[in-house]
Coordinates of C-alpha atoms in Angstrom, one line a residue:
X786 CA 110.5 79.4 79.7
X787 CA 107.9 77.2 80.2
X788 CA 105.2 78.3 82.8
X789 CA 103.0 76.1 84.9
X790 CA 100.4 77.8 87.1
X791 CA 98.1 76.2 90.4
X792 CA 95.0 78.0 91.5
X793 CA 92.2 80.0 89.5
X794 CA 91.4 82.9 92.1
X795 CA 92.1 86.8 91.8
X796 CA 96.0 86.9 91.7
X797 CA 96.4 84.7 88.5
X798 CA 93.6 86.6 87.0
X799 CA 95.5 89.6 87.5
X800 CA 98.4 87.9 86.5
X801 CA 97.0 86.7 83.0
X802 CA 95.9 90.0 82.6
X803 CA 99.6 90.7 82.1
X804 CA 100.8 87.3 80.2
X805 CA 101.0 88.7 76.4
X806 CA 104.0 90.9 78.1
X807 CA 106.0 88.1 78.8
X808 CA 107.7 85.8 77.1
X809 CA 106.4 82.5 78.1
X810 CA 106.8 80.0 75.5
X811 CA 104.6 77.6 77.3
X812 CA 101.6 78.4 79.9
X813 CA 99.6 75.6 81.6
X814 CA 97.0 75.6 84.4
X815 CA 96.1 73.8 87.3
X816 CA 92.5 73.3 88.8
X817 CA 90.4 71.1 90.4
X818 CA 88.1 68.9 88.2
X819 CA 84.5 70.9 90.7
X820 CA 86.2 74.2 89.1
X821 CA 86.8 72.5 85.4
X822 CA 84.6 74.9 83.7
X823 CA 86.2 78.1 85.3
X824 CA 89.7 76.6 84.1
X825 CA 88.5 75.8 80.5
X826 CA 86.9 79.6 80.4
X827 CA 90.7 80.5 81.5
X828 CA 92.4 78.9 78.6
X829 CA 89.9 80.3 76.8
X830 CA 89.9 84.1 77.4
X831 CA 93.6 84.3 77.8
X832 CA 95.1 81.3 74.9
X833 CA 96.2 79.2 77.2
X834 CA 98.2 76.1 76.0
X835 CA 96.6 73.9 78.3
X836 CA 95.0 72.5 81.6
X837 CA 95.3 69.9 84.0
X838 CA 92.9 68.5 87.1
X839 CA 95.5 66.8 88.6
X840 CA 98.8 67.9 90.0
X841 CA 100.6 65.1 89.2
X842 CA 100.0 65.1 85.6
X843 CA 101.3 68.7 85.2
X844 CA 104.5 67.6 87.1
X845 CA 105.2 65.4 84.2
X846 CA 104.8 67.2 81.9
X847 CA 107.5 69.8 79.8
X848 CA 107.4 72.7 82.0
X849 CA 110.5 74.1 84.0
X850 CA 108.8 76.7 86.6
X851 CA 106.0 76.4 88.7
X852 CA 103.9 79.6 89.9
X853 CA 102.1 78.4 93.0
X854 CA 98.7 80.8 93.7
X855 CA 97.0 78.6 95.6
X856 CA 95.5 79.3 99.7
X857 CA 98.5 80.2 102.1
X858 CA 98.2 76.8 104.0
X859 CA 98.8 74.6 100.5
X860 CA 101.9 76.5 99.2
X861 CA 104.7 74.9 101.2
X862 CA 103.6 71.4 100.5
X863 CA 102.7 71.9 95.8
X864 CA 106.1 73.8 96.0
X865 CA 108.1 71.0 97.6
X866 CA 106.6 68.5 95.4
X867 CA 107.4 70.9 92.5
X868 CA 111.0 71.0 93.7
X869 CA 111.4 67.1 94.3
X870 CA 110.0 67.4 90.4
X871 CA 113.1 69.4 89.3
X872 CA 110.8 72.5 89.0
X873 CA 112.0 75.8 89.4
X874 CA 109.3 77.4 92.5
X875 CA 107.7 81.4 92.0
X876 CA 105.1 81.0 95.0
X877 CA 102.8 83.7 95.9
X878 CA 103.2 85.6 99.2
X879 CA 103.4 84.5 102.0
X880 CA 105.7 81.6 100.5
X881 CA 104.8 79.4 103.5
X882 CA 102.8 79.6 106.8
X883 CA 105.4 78.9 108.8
X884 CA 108.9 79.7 109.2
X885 CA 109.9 76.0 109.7
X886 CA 107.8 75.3 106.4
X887 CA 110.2 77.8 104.6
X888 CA 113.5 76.7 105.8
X889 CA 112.7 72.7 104.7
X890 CA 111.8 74.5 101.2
X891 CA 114.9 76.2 101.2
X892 CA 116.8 73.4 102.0
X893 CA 114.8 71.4 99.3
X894 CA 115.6 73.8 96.4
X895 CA 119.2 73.7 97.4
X896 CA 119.3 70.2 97.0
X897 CA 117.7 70.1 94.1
X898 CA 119.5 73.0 92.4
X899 CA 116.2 74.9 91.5
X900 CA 115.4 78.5 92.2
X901 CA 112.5 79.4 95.1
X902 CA 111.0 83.1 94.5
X903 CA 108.6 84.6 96.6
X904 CA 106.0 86.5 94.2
X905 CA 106.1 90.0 95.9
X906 CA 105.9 92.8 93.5
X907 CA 107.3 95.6 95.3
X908 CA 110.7 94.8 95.1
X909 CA 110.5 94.8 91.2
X910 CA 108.9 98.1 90.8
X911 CA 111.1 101.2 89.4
X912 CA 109.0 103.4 91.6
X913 CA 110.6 101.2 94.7
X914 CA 114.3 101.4 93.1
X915 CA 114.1 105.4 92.8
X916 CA 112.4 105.5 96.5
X917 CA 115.6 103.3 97.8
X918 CA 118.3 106.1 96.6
X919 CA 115.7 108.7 97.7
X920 CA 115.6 108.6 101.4
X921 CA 119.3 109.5 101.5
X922 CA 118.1 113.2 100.7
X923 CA 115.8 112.4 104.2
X924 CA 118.5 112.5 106.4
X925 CA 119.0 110.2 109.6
X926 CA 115.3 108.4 109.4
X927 CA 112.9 108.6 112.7
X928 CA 109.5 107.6 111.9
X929 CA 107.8 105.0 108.5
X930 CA 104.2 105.0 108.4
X931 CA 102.8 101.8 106.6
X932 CA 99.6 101.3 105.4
X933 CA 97.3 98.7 103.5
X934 CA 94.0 98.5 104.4
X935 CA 91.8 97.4 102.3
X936 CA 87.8 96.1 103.5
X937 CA 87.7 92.8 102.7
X938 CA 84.7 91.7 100.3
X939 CA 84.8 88.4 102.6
X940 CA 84.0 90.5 106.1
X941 CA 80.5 90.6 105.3
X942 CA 80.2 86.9 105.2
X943 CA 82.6 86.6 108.3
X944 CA 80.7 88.5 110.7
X945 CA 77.8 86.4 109.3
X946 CA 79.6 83.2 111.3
X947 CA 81.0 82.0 107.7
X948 CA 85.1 81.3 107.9
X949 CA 86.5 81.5 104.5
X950 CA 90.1 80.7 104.2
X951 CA 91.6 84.6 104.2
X952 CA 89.8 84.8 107.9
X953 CA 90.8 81.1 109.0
X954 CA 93.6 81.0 111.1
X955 CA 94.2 77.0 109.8
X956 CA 94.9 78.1 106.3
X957 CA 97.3 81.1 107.5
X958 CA 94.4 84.0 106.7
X959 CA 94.2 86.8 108.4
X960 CA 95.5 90.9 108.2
X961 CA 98.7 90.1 108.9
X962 CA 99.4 87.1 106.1
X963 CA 97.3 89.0 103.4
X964 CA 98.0 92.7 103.6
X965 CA 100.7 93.6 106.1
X966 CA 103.0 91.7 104.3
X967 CA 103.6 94.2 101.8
X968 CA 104.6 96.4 104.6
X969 CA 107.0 93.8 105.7
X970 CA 108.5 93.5 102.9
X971 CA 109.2 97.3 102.1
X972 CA 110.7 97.5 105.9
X973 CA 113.0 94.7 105.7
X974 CA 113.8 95.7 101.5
X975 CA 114.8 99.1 102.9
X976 CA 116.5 98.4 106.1
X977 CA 117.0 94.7 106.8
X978 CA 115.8 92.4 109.7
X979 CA 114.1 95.2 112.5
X980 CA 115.6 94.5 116.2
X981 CA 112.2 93.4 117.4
X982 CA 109.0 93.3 116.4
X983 CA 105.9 93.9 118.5
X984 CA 102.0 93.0 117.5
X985 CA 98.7 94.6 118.6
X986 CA 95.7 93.4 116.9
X987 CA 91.7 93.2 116.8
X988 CA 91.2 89.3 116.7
X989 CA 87.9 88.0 116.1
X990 CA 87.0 84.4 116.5
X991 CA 91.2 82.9 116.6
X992 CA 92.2 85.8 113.3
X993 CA 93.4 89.4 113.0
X994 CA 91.3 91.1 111.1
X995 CA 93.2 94.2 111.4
X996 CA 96.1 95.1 113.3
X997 CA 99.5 97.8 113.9
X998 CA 102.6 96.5 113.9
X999 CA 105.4 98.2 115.2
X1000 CA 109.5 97.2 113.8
X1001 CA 112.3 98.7 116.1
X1002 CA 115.2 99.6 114.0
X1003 CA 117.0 101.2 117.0
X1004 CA 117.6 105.2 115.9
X1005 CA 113.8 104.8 114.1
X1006 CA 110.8 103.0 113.7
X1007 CA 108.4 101.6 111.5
X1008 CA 104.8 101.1 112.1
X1009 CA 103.2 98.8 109.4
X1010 CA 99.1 98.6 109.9
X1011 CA 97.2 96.4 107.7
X1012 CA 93.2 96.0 107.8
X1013 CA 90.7 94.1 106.1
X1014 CA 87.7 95.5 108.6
X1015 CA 88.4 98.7 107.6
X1016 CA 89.5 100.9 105.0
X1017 CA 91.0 104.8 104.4
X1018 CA 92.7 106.5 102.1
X1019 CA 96.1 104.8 101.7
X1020 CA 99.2 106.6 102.6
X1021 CA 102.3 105.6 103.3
X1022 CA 105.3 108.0 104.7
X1023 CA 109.5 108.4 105.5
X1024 CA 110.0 111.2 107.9
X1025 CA 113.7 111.9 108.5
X1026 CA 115.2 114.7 109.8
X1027 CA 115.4 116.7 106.5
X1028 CA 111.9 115.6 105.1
X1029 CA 109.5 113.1 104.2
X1030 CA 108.7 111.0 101.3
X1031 CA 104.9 110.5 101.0
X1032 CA 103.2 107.3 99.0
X1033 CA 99.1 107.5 98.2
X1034 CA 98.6 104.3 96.7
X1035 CA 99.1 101.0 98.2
X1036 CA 102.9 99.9 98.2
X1037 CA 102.1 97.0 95.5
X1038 CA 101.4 99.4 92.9
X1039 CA 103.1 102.6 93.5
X1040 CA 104.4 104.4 90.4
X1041 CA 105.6 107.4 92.3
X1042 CA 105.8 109.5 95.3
X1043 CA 106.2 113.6 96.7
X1044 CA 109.7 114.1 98.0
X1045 CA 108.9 117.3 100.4
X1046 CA 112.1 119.0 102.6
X1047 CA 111.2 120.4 106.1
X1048 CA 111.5 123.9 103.9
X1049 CA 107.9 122.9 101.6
X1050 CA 110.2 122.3 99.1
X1051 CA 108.4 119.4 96.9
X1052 CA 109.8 117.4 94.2
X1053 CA 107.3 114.7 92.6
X1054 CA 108.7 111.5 91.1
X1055 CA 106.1 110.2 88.9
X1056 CA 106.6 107.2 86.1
X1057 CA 104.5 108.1 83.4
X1058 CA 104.7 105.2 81.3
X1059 CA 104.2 102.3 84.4
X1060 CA 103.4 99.1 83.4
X1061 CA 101.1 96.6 85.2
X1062 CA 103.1 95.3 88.1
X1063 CA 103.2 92.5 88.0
X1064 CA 105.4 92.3 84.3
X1065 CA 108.1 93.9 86.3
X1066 CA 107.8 91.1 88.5
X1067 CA 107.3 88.6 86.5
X1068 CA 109.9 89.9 83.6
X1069 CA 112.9 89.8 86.3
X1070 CA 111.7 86.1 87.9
X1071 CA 112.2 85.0 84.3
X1072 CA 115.7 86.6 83.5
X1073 CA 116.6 85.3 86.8
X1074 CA 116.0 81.7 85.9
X1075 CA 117.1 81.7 82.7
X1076 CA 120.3 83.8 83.2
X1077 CA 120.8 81.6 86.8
X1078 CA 121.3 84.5 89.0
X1079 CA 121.9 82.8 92.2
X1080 CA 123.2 86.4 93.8
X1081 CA 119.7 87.7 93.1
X1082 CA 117.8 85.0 94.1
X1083 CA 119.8 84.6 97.4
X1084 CA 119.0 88.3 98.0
X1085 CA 115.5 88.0 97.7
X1086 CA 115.1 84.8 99.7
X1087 CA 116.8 86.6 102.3
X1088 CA 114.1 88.9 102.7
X1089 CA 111.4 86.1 102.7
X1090 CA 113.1 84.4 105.5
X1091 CA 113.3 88.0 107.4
X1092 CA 109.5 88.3 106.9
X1093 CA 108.9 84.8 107.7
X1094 CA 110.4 85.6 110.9
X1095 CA 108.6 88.7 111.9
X1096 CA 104.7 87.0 110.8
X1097 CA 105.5 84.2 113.0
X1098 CA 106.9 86.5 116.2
X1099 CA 103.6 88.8 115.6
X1100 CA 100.9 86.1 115.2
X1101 CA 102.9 84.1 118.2
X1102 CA 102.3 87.2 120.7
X1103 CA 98.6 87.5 119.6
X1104 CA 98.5 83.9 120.0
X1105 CA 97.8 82.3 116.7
X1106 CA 100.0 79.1 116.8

């Protein structure tokens, strides 16, 4: 597989971090010729094959998959053009800003027979798989607590009258887009599409900055908060009828969790030997594309569209269009 990747910023750092796991025969980077020596100090560190400064060039060149990090707002229109290229798309979360924006990718990878992955790690993680068979031993469920928040190293310069692009609501920032999402995508991995969704937020100048956001699933419900004005010990819990299931690490990373019955009972599922997570991610986004699993990939997308749907309900009721 042959790896092309857009953007320089935090997520592909991480994600080079991880590369010498994979089996990439072939990684390239995008950048942009003002940020040519933070590229070339890329290749360097991490043995990169190569670099580009413009999109187009990279497009041409021998390289079946496309991993798009770059600010929300510029994912749906690099992973059309990637498609329309005969690239197989891995975009980073959200995978567009907009529902509409998702659905014309969708339609464009079907048409062009190519693969569209949303990068979200949780579903990948064996931590996640164990927790799924788990919460049978909960009983009927009744209340999920979700949290990610996480004090943004941007708020400073916010409340300073400075909009950077994860607080500007024209390049799909805010609480919601950038950390809630994970909780989105644990609901809806774990019990499908909620039966409404519902939105209370702080918004500052047009953008959550933090906010709870509550998923009615009929017999229970699931209250996802996400903050990046605020921060506190992360924990996330399952309280059924027969016990909870507690998580104390942000969903993204979680290598195990406390099983504990309504009698103190506690069991502790715990994965030793974890590795980074983003090579489980990354490992099965590979297999799928070169094995072709359609079933998989329709699975997943099916979740995307399910969170696409719920971020644009929640921002529509605090009124960011």
């Amino acid at each position: 597989m042959k790896l092309g990747i857009l953007g320089t910023g935090m997520m592909v750092r991480d994600f080079l971090q991880t590369v010498d796991l994979t089996t990439f025969s072939y990684v390239g980077i995008l950048g942009r010729k003002e940020s040519e020596p933070k590229v070339q100090g890329l290749c360097r560190e991490f043995g990169l094959d190569a670099y580009f400064l413009d999109y187009d060039e990279m497009l041409s060149q021998d390289m079946d998959t496309m991993y798009i990090a770059l600010p929300n707002h510029l994912h749906a229109s690099y992973a059309k053009k990637a498609l329309l290229h005969g690239k197989h798309v891995i975009v980073e979360k959200p995978a567009a800003a907009t529902l509409a924006e998702l659905q014309d990718l969708r339609q464009t990878a079907k048409e062009q027979k190519r693969m569209l992955i949303e990068a979200m790690s949780i579903p990948f993680l064996p931590a996640y798989h164990n927790l799924k068979k788990d919460l049978e031993k909960l009983g009927p469920m009744r209340i999920v607590s979700l949290n990610y928040s996480q004090y943004s190293s941007r708020y400073d310069a916010f409340l300073r009258g400075e909009t950077l692009p994860v607080f500007d609501p024209k390049q799909a920032g805010g609480a919601l887009m950038d950390l809630n999402v994970y909780n989105i995508h644990t609901a809806v991995g774990l019990f499908g599409k909620p039966q409404s969704v519902h939105y209370e937020a702080n918004v500052q100048r047009g953008i959550d900055t933090s906010g709870i956001l509550l998923l009615d699933y009929g017999t229970f419900k699931v209250a996802a908060i996400g903050a990046k004005d605020c921060k506190a010990p992360l924990s996330s819990t399952f309280q059924g009828e027969k016990g909870c299931i507690r998580i104390q690490k942000p969903l993204s990373r979680m290598t195990g969790y406390e099983l504990i019955s309504n009698d103190g009972e506690t069991a502790v599922y715990q994965l030793e030997d974890a590795k980074d997570r983003l090579c489980y991610e990354f490992q099965t986004m590979q297999d799928m594309i070169r094995n072709q699993d359609w079933e998989l990939e329709e699975e997943l997308f099916t979740r995307s569209l399910w969170a696409s749907e719920i971020l644009e309900e929640a921002r529509r009721q605090i009124g960011i269009l």
